[in-house]
Tab-separated table of C-alpha atoms and ligand atoms in Angstrom:
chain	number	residue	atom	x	y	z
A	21	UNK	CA	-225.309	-24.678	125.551
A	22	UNK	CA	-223.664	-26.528	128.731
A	23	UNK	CA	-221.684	-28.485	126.618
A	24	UNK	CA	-220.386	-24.952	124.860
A	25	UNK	CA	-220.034	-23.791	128.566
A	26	UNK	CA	-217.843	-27.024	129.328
A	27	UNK	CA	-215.852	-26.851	126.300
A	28	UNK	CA	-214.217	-23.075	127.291
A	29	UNK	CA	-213.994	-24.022	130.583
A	30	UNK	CA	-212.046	-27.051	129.309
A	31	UNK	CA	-209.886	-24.666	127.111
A	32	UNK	CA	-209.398	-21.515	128.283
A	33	UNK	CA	-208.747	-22.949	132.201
A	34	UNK	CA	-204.813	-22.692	133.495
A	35	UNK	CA	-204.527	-26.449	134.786
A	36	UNK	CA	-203.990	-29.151	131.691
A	37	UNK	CA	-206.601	-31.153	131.534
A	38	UNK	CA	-206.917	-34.545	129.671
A	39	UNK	CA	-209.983	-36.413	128.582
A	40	UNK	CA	-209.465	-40.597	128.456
A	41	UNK	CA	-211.411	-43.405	127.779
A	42	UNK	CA	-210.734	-45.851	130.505
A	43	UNK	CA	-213.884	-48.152	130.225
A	44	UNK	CA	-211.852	-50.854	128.349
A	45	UNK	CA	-209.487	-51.163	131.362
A	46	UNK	CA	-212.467	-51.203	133.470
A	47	UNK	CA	-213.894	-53.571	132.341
A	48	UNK	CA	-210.606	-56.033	131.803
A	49	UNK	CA	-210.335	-55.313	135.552
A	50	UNK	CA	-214.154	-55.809	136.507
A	51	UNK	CA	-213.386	-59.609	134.382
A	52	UNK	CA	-210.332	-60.135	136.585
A	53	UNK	CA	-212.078	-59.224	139.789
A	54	UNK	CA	-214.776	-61.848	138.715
A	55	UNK	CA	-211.723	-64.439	138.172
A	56	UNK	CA	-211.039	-64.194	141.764
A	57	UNK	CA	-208.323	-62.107	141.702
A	58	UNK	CA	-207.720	-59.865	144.996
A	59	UNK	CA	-204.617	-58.597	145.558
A	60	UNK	CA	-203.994	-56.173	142.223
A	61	UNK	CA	-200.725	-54.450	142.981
A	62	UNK	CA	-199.425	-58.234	143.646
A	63	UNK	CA	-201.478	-59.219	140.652
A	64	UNK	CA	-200.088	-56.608	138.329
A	65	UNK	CA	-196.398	-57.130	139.414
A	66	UNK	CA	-196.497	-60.342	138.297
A	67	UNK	CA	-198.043	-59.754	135.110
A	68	UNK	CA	-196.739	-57.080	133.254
A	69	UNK	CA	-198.266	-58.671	129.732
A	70	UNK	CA	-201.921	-57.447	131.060
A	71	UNK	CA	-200.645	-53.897	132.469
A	72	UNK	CA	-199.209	-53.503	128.478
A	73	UNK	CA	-202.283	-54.815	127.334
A	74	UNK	CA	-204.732	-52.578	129.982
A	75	UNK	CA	-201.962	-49.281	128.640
A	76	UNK	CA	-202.984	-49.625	124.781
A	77	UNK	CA	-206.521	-49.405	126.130
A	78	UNK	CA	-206.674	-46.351	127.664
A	79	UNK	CA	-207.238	-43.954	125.506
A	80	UNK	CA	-206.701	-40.094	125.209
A	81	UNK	CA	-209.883	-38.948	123.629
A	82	UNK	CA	-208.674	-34.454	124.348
A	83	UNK	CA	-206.533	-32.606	125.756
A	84	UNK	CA	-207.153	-28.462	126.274
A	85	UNK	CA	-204.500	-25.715	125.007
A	86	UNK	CA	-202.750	-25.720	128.449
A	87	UNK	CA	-201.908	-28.936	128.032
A	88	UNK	CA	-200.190	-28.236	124.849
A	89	UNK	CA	-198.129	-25.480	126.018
A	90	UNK	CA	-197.318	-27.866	129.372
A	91	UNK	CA	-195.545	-30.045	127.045
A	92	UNK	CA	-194.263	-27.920	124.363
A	93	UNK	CA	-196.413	-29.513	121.803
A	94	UNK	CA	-196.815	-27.642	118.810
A	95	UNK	CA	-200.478	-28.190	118.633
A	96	UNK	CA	-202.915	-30.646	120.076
A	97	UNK	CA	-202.757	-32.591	117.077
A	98	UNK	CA	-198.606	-32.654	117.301
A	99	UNK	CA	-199.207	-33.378	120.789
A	100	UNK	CA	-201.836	-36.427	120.434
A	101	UNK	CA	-199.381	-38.254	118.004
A	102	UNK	CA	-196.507	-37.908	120.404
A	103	UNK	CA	-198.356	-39.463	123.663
A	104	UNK	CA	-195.462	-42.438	123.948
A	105	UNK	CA	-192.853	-39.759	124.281
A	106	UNK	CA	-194.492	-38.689	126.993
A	107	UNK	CA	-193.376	-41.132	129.534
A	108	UNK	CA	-190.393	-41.715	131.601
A	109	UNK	CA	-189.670	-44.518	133.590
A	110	UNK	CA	-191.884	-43.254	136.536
A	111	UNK	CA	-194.882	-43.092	134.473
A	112	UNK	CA	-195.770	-46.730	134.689
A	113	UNK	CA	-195.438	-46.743	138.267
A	114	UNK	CA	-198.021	-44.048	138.596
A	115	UNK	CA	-200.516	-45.859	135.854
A	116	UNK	CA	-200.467	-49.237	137.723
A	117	UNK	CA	-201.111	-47.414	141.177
A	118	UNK	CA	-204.396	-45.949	138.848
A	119	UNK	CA	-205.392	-49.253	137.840
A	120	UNK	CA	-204.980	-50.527	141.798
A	121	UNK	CA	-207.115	-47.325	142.634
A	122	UNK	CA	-209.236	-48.825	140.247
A	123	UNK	CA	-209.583	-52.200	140.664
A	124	UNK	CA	-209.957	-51.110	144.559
A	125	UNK	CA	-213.008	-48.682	143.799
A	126	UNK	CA	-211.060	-45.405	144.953
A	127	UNK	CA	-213.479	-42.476	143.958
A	128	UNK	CA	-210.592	-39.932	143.642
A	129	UNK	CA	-206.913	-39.859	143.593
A	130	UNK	CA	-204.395	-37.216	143.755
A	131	UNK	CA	-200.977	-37.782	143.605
A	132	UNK	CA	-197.732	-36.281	141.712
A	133	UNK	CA	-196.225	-37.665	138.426
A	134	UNK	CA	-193.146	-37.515	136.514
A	135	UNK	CA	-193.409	-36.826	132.463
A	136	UNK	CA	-191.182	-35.712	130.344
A	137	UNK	CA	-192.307	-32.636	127.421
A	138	UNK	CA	-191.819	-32.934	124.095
A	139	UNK	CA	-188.125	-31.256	124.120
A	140	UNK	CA	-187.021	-34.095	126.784
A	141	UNK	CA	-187.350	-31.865	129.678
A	142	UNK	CA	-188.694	-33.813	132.656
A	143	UNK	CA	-191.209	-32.430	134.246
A	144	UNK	CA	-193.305	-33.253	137.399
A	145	UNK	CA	-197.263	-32.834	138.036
A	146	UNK	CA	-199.848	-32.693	140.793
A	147	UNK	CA	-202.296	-34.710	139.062
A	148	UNK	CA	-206.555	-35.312	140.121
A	149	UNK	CA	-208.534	-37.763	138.966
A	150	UNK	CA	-212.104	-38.678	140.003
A	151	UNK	CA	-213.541	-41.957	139.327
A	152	UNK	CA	-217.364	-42.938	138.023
A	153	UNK	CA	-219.350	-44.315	140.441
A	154	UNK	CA	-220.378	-46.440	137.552
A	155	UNK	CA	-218.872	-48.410	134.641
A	156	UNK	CA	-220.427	-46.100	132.495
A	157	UNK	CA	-218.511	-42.903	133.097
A	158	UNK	CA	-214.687	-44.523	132.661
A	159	UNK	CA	-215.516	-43.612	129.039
A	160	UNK	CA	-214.837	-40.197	129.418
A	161	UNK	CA	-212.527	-39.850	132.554
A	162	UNK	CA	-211.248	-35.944	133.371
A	163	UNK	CA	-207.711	-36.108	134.640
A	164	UNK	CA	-206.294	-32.483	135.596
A	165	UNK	CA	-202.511	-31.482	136.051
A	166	UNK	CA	-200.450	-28.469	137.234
A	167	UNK	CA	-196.577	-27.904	136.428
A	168	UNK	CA	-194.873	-28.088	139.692
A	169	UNK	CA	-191.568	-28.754	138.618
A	170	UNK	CA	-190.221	-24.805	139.784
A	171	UNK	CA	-191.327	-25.683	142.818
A	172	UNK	CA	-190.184	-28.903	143.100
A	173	UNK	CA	-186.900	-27.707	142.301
A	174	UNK	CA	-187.148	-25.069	144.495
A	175	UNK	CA	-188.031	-27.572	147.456
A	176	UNK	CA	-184.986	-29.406	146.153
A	177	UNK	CA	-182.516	-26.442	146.356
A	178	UNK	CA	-183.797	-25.617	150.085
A	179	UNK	CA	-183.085	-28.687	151.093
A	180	UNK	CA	-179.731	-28.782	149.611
A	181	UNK	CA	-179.050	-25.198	151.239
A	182	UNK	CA	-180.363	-26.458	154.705
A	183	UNK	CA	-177.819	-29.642	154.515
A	184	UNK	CA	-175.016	-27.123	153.516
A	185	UNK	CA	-176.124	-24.952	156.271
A	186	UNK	CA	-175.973	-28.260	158.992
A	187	UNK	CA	-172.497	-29.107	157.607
A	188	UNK	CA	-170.850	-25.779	157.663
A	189	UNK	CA	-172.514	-25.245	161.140
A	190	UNK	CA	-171.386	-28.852	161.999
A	191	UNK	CA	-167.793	-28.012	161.085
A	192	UNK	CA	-167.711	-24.587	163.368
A	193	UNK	CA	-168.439	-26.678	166.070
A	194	UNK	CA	-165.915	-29.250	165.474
A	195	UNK	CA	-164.086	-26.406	165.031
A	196	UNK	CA	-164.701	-24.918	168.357
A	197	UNK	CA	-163.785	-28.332	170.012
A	198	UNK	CA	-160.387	-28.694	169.124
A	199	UNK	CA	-158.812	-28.313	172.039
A	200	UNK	CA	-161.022	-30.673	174.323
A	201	UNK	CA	-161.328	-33.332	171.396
A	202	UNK	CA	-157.507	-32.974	171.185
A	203	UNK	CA	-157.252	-33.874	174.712
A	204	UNK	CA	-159.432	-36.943	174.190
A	205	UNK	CA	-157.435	-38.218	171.524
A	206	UNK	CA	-154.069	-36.876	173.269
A	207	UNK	CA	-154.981	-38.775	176.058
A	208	UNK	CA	-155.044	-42.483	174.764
A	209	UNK	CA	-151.703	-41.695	172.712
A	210	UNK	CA	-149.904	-40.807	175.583
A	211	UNK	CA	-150.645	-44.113	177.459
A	212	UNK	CA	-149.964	-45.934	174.923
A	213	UNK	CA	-146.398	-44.098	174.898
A	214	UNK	CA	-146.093	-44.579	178.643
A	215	UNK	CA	-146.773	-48.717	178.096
A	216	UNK	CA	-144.434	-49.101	175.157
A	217	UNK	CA	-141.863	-47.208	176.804
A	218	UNK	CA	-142.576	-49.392	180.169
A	219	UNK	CA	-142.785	-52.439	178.049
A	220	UNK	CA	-138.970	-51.782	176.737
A	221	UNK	CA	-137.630	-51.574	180.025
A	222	UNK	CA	-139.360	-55.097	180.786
A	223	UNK	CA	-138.249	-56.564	177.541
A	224	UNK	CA	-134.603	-55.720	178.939
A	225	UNK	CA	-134.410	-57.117	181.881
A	226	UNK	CA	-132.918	-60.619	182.692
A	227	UNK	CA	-134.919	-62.460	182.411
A	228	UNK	CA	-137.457	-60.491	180.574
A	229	UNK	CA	-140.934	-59.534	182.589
A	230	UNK	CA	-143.275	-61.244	179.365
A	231	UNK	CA	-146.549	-61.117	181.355
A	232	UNK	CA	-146.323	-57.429	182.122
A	233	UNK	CA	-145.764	-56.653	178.649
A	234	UNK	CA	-148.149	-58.837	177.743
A	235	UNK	CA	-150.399	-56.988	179.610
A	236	UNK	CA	-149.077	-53.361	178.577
A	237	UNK	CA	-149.829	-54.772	174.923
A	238	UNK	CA	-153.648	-55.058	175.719
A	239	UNK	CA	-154.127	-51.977	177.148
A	240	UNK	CA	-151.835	-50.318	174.028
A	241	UNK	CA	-154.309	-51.758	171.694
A	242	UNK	CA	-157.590	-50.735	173.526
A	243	UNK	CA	-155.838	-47.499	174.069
A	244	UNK	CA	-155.657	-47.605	170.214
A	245	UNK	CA	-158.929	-48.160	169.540
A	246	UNK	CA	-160.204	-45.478	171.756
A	247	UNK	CA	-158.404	-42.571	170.150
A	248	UNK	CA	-159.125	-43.903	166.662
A	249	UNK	CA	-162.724	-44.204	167.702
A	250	UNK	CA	-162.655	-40.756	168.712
A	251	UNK	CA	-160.829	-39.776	165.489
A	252	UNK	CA	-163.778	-41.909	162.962
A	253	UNK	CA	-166.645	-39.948	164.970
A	254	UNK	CA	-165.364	-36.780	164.003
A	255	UNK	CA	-164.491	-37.591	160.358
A	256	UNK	CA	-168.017	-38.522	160.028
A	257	UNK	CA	-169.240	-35.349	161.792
A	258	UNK	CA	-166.923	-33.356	159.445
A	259	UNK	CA	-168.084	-35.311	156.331
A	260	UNK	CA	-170.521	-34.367	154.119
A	261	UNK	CA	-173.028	-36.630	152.354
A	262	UNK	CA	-176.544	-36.626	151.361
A	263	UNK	CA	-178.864	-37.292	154.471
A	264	UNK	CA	-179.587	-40.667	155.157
A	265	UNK	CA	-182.820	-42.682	156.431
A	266	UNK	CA	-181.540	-45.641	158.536
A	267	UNK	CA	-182.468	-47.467	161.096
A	268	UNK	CA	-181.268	-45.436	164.303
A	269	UNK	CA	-180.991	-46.468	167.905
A	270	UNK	CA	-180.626	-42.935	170.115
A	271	UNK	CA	-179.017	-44.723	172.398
A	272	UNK	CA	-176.270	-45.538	170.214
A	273	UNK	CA	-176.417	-41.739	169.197
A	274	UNK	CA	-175.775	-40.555	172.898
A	275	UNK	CA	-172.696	-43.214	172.774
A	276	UNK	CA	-171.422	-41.551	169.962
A	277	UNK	CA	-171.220	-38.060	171.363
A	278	UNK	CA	-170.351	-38.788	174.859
A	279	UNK	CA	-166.586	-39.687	174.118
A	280	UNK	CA	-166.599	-36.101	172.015
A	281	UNK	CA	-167.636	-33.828	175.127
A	282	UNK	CA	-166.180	-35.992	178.014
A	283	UNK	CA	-163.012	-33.846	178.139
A	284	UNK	CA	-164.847	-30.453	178.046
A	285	UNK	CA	-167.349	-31.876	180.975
A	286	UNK	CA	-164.353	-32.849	182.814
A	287	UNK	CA	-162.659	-29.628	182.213
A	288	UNK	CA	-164.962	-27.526	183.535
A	289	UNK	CA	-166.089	-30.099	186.656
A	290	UNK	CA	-169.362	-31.147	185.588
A	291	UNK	CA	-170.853	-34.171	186.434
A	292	UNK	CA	-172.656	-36.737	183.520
A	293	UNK	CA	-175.326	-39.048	184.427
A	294	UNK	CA	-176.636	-41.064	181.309
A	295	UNK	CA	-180.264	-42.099	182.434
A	296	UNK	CA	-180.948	-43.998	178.968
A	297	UNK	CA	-183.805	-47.054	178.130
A	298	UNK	CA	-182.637	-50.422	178.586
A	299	UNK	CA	-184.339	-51.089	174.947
A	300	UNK	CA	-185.698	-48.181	172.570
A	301	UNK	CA	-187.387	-49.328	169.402
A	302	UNK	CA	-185.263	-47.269	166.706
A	303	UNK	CA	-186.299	-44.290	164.973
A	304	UNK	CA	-185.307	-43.684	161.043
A	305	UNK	CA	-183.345	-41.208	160.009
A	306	UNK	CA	-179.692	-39.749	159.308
A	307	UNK	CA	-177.236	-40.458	162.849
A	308	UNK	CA	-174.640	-37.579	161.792
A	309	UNK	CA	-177.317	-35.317	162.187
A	310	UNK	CA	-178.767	-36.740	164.885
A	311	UNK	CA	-175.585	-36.534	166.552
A	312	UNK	CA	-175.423	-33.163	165.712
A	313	UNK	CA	-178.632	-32.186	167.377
A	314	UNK	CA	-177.617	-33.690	170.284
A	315	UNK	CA	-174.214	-32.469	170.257
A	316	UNK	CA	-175.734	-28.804	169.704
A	317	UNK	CA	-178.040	-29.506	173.430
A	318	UNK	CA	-175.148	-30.828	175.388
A	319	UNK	CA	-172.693	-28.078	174.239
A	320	UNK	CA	-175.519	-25.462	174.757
A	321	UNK	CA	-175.730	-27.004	178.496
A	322	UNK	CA	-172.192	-26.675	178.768
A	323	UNK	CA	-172.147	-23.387	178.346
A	324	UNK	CA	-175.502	-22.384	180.169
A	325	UNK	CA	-173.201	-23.952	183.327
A	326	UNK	CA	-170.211	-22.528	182.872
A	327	UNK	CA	-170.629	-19.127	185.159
A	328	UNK	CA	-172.440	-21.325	187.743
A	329	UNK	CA	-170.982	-21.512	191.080
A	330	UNK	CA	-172.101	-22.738	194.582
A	331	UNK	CA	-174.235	-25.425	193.262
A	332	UNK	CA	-173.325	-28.686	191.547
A	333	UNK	CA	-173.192	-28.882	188.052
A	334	UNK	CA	-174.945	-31.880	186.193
A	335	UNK	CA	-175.837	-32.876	183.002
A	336	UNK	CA	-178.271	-35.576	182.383
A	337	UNK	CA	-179.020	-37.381	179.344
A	338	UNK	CA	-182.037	-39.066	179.525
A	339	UNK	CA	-184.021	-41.549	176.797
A	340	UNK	CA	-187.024	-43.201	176.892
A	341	UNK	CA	-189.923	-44.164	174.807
A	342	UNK	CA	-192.285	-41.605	174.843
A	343	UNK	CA	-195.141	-43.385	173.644
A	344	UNK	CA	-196.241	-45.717	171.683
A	345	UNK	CA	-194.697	-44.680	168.297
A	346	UNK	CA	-192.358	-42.060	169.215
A	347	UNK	CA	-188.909	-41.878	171.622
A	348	UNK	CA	-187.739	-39.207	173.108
A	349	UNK	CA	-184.361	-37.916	174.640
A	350	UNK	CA	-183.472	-35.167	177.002
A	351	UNK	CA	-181.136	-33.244	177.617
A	352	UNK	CA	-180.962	-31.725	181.730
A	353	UNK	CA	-178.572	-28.918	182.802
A	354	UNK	CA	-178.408	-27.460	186.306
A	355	UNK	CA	-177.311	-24.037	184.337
A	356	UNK	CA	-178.249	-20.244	184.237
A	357	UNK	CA	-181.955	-21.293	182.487
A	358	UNK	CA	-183.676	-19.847	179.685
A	359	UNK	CA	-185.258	-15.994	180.810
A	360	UNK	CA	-189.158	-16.115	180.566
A	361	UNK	CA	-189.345	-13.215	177.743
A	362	UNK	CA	-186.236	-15.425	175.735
A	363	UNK	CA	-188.247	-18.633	175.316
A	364	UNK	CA	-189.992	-17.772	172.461
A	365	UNK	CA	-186.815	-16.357	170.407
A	366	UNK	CA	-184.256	-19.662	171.701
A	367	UNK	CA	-185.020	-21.627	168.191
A	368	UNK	CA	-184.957	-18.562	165.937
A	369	UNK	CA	-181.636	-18.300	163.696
A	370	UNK	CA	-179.311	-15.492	165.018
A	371	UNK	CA	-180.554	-15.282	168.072
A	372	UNK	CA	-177.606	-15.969	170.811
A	373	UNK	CA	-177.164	-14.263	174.542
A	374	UNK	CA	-173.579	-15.383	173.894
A	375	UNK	CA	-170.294	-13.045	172.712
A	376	UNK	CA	-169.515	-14.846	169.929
A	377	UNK	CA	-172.391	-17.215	169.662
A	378	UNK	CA	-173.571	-17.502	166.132
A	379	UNK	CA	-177.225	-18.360	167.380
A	380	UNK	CA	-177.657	-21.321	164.690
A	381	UNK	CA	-177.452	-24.118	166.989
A	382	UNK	CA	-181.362	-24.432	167.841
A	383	UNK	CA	-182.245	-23.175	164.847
A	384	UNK	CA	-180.662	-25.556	162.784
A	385	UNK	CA	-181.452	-28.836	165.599
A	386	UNK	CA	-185.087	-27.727	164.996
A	387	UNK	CA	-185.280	-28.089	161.650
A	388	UNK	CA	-183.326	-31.604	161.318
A	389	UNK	CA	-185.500	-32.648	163.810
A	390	UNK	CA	-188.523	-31.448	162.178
A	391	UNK	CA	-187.196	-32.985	158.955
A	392	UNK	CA	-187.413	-36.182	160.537
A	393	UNK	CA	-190.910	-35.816	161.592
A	394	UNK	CA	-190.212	-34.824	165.251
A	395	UNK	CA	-190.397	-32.209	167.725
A	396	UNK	CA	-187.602	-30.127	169.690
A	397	UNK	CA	-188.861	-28.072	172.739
A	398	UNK	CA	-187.457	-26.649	175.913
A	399	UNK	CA	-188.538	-26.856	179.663
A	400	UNK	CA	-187.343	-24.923	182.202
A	401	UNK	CA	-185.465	-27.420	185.060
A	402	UNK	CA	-186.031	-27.294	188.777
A	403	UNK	CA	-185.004	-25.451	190.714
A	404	UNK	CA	-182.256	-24.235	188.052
A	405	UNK	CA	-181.619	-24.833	184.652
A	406	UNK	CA	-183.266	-26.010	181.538
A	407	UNK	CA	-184.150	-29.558	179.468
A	408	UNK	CA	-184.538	-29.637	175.830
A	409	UNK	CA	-186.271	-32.367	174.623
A	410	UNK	CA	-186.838	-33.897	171.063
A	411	UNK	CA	-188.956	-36.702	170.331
A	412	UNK	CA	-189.015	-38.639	166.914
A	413	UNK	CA	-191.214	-41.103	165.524
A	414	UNK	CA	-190.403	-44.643	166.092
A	415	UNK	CA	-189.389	-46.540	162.293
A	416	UNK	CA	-191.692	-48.749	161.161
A	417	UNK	CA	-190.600	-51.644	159.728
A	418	UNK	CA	-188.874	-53.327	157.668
A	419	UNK	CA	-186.413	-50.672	157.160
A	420	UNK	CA	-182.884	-50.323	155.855
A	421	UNK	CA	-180.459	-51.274	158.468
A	422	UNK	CA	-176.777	-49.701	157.781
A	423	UNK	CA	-173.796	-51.795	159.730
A	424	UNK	CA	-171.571	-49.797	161.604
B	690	ATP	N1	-179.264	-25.111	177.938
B	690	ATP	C1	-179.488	-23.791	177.857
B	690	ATP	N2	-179.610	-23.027	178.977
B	690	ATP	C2	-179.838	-21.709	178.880
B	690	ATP	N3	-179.955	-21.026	177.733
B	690	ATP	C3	-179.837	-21.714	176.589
B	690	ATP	C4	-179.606	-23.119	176.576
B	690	ATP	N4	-179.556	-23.527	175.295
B	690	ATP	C5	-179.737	-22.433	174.538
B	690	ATP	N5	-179.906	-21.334	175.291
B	690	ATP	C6	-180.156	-19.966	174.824
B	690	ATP	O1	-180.565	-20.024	173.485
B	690	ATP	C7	-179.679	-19.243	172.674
B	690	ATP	C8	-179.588	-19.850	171.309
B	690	ATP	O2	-178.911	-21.099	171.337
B	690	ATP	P1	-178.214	-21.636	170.027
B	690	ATP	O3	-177.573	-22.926	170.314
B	690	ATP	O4	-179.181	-21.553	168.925
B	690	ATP	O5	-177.115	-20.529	169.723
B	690	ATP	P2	-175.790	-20.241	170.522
B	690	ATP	O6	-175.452	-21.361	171.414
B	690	ATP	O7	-175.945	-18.896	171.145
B	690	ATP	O8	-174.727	-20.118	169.363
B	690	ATP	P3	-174.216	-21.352	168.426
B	690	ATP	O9	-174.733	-21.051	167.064
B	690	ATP	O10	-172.759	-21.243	168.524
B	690	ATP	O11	-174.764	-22.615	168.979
B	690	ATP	C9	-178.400	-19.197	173.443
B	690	ATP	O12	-177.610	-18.081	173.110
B	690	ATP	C10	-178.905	-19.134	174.874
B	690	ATP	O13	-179.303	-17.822	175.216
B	691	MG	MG1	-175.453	-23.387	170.708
């Protein structure tokens, strides 16, 4: 009678489940272990003939109706015979991780794995599986799935949306930095017009002045550099590509946005101070959008100190390991301040005290910094002002390291 009671569980439940016989595996593993070996995932990547050999073992003894209808089998029978077609490249991954769990004496697993249905569609699955506490059991082993593949798309299409929504926002600011950017760039150009022009006149003379143009030439080309610099950070800003995860150093990040603000700070007379770590161990992540965030703090602080009169107007920029495994930077204004019953709205979308404002700024900071596993938060500044801080968790190594 409790095996009738299993069997409509078994059937008539929503999640697929699958019945397999795993005890010859087992026991090719439990004859390995006794061989000496140790290290399985090292052991398996090196021999592929025993994973085949440990895959035609395993057997599928069931599967319920759910699990037909998962794959778009035409019947459990249809479905049995097709197993192989099952499988994408993925799959293999996921059964050697099994056979680690295994080998390893896991008691459960959970995990997500890619299969394909029997029209080709891929699909992905949150899969369980529990494991025997003795040999005996891996002949009948109860793995259980669920179709998450809607919401793995849907995860998919946020994410898209959100880097839209950080480019197009990204671009509005560019956008609203023309003029100051213009003068940063406008600035090394007209030097360099100034030393050319200079450099004629020496070039003409009798006899010509060589070592002053000489020296006109080196300040042309470092002039050169400096506006083209300047033009390069903001063709990255402007660009669009999927989000990265490199190696990061935020002090590098703080160089790169400096020399895009210095003409606004100048501008409107405020004073920077760059208080940053001698060494910071990097974090990982994407450094357009890191520059972003930070370029979204200091313009923010820009603003916050632009009515301010009859007190000195300074912006830090601070960065320092925060503990152990995270760094943090942030960013000090001597501005207007955040009002007590606006703290809790500053990092909701919309919300601006600005004409004009679009309100995104926070908004959008917060969530790439979130997205990298950090925090963004405010603190009010004494005796005027506010810092926002972010902190991010330090890489671990090894990690990809992009030049450049
Ligand atoms: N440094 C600051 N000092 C005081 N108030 C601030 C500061 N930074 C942000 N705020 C407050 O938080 C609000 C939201 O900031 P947020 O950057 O999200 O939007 P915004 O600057 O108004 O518009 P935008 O989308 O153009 O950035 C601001 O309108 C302002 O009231
Ligand atoms: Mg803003």
């Amino acid at each position: 009678e409790s095996e009738q009671r299993h069997r409509s569980i078994f059937e008539s439940t929503g999640v697929s489940i699958w019945e397999q016989d795993f005890s010859g595996a087992k026991a090719v593993i439990d004859e390995l272990k006794a061989q000496g070996v140790r290290d399985f995932r090292q052991y398996f990547a090196a021999h592929w003939d025993v994973v085949r050999r440990l895959d035609r073992l395993v057997r599928v003894l069931d599967v319920n109706e759910e699990t037909v209808k998962m794959f778009r089998a035409k019947s459990k029978a249809d479905l049995l015979a097709s197993l192989d077609k099952l499988r994408t490249p993925e799959t293999r991954a996921t059964f050697v991780d099994l056979l680690v769990n295994i080998a390893e004496g896991w008691t459960s697993r959970e995990g997500e794995i890619t299969l394909q249905d029997l029209e080709g569609r891929q699909l992905t699955a949150l899969f369980t599986i529990t494991f025997p506490p003795t040999a005996k059991g891996f002949e009948r082993l109860l793995i259980t799935m669920i179709d998450v593949t809607q919401r793995k798309h849907a995860e998919q299409r946020a994410a898209q949306a959100h880097a839209e929504l950080a480019h197009v926002t990204r671009v509005t600011m560019l956008g609203e930095m023309t003029a100051s950017i213009a003068h940063e760039v406008n600035q090394p150009l007209a030097a360099i017009v100034a030393d050319a022009n200079a450099s004629l006149n020496w070039l003409a003379a009798a006899p010509p002045d060589l070592e002053s143009v000489r020296g006109a030439l080196d300040a042309i080309v470092r002039d050169g550099h400096r506006a083209g610099e300047v033009i390069q950070r903001i063709r990255q800003l402007a660009s669009k590509g999927a989000p990265r995860k490199d190696a990061v150093d935020l002090n590098d990040v703080v160089r790169d946005v400096v020399p895009l603000v210095r003409a606004e700070l100048r501008h409107q007379e405020i004073s920077l101070m760059l208080d940053l770590a001698s060494k910071l161990p990097p974090v990982l992540g994407d450094r357009i959008q890191l520059q972003q965030v930070l370029l979204n703090l200091v313009m923010n602080a820009v603003e916050a100190m632009g009515t301010v009169t009859g007190r000195p107007r300074r912006l830090i920029i601070r960065s320092e390991p925060d503990d152990d495994d995270h760094v943090s930077v942030a960013v000090q204004d001597t501005g207007i301040g955040i009002a007590a019953n606006h703290l809790d709205h500053v990092f909701s979308a919309f919300f601006t005290t600005k004409p004009g404002g679009m309100g995104m700024g926070l908004s959008i900071s917060r969530s790439i910094i979130e997205a990298h596993g950090g925090r963004l938060w405010t603190t009010p500044n004494r005796p005027h002002g506010a810092v926002f801080h972010f902190a991010l968790p330090v890489a671990k190594g090894p990690y990809p390291t992009k030049v450049g």
